[in-house]
Amino acid sequence: MSLLQRDVPRDAFGELSCFRREFYACLTARGDALFELTDALLCSDGPVKTLVELSLAPEYRRGHGALYGGVNCGRLDVARLRRTLAGLPLPRTADGRLVLAVDVSNWLRPDANTSPERLFCHTYGRGRGSAQMIPGWPYSFVAALEPGRTSWTAMLDVVRLCPWDDEIAVTTGQVREVVQRLLAAGQWQAGDPPVLIVVDAGYDVTRLAFLLADLPVELLGRMRSDRVLYFPPPPQPAGKRGRKPKRGPEFKFEDPATWPAPATTTVTDTTHYGRAEAAAWDRLHPLLVRRSAWADYPEDQLPVIESTVIRLQVEHLRGDHSPRPVWLWWSGTAATAGDVDRLWQGFLRRFDLEHTFRMIKQTLGWTAPRLCEPAAADRWTWLIVAAYTQLRLARPLAEDLRKPWERPARQGRLTPARVRRGFRRLHGKTPQPASAPKASTAGPGRPTGSKNKHRARQHPVGKQGKTNITQDVMNSRAA
């Protein structure tokens, strides 16, 4: 697919209709209840506060029992839905490049003692130094980023992190599968620029780049300001005997005395940050030691992962008169001035994923249900992804139903919340594959005077060794 073909506008209504039919086909058990639950999620007025209130929406024609039955006992073909998401039109940069962001968002469940597979999730407080570790379910999201200032992303995958998981190994497998699905869908072909994957400081970006070196991708991530990297060793003088040094001079982020002249420097005048100066140093690598992920490598076979380090310093931030520099690590080398500007501007687009998290939590109510089983939480999470995808596809079709005190939105600049506000007008024109509910009567329920003598099992929170995982848990996750 050429770049000119990608720029041709598609039939937005046709894309939305095809996705709705394909999404219904992915619901293999209790599909009618799950599909209408997603429609109620899209057409409800205001933010979703509780799960049961969605059964009162006109788009949901069943009772609240069917709603909980669908979430708890329904089935979803996740593999097919992932392939469908990869085949949808995705945003690209001006040169036709795909930019993917990877980040973790937490579904906090501090009081759910009977919910298994919880982890301690890092959460930020309002004041400095008030971060806490709260039990919950962390989910890793992968989304395609749009160029320019926007609050939209194209979500492609989500995976829940379990207590026995290695986060970097799970993220590597997740990104690898997403890229492979994009290749199979024709989103990337030979001759296209590599896919740029952007991560934040919580990831070991050097290990990610090493594990994904066989794919047409570039890794870009933020590093902490206390890191120390090394230049390549100097050439061995002629006639000198002895062991050749493994590394060259140190490059300490906190010590400007160790910084040589940068290979590339760019200065850009921005609207919100003032003067932005970016300096890049080429062929720097971290010091790897035989522990943790590198414990299985012999000492003389530890890889040397060379890269480009970029120091970004802006003039001012909103509410901060002395902003600290940002250190970026790029898996490529020999960066030009155009590469440096493209990379640091692409990293700033990573924060658009935070708008998506805020949308699905505060408006769509991703973390509102008090579900007990992780499988039900995964099923509900995929319903949220499908609902958000329908909002993205309906973006050029929705009207701006603004309130009297809101400013009019420019053409094509509707936010996800405003698109959801007008989705009910589109809902009646889109395909409705769900069948009508059958008439039924309520069950007898628990006999009068009987008590529930089954005591729910309480589960510990935190990391668990692989030896503690039963075969049943592994089989249930694979299914």
PDB file of C-alpha atoms in Angstrom, residues 10 49 65-66 90-91 112 116 123 134 187 209 223 240 252 258 263 314 321 338 358 382 402 419 425 448 450 468 473:
ATOM      1  CA  ARG A  10     -12.261   5.981   3.553  1.00  0.00           C
ATOM      2  CA  LYS A  49     -20.588   5.228  37.703  1.00  0.00           C
ATOM      3  CA  GLY A  65     -29.151 -10.380  35.503  1.00  0.00           C
ATOM      4  CA  ALA A  66     -28.264 -10.915  31.863  1.00  0.00           C
ATOM      5  CA  LEU A  90      -4.392   3.830  11.845  1.00  0.00           C
ATOM      6  CA  PRO A  91      -2.915   7.327  12.295  1.00  0.00           C
ATOM      7  CA  ALA A 112     -11.078  -7.035  47.078  1.00  0.00           C
ATOM      8  CA  PRO A 116      -6.997 -13.415  42.910  1.00  0.00           C
ATOM      9  CA  THR A 123       0.013   5.249  42.315  1.00  0.00           C
ATOM     10  CA  ILE A 134      -2.157  -0.134  46.310  1.00  0.00           C
ATOM     11  CA  GLN A 187      -0.006  -1.796   7.679  1.00  0.00           C
ATOM     12  CA  ALA A 209      15.472  -2.965  21.970  1.00  0.00           C
ATOM     13  CA  MET A 223      15.835   7.399  31.132  1.00  0.00           C
ATOM     14  CA  LYS A 240      50.452  -2.060  22.430  1.00  0.00           C
ATOM     15  CA  LYS A 252      27.117  10.715  33.496  1.00  0.00           C
ATOM     16  CA  THR A 258      31.723  14.107  31.334  1.00  0.00           C
ATOM     17  CA  ALA A 263      27.143  15.083  17.680  1.00  0.00           C
ATOM     18  CA  VAL A 314      12.818  23.442  27.352  1.00  0.00           C
ATOM     19  CA  HIS A 321       9.714  28.012  36.085  1.00  0.00           C
ATOM     20  CA  GLY A 338      15.758  15.861  11.575  1.00  0.00           C
ATOM     21  CA  ARG A 358      -8.587   9.312  31.719  1.00  0.00           C
ATOM     22  CA  TRP A 382     -12.028  -5.636  25.988  1.00  0.00           C
ATOM     23  CA  ARG A 402     -22.036  21.136  22.879  1.00  0.00           C
ATOM     24  CA  VAL A 419     -18.230  12.070  20.098  1.00  0.00           C
ATOM     25  CA  ARG A 425     -27.924   9.650  16.951  1.00  0.00           C
ATOM     26  CA  THR A 448     -36.362 -18.058  52.345  1.00  0.00           C
ATOM     27  CA  SER A 450     -31.376 -20.270  53.894  1.00  0.00           C
ATOM     28  CA  ASN A 468       3.245 -21.645  42.838  1.00  0.00           C
ATOM     29  CA  VAL A 473      -4.341 -21.378  36.176  1.00  0.00           C
TER      30      VAL A 473
END
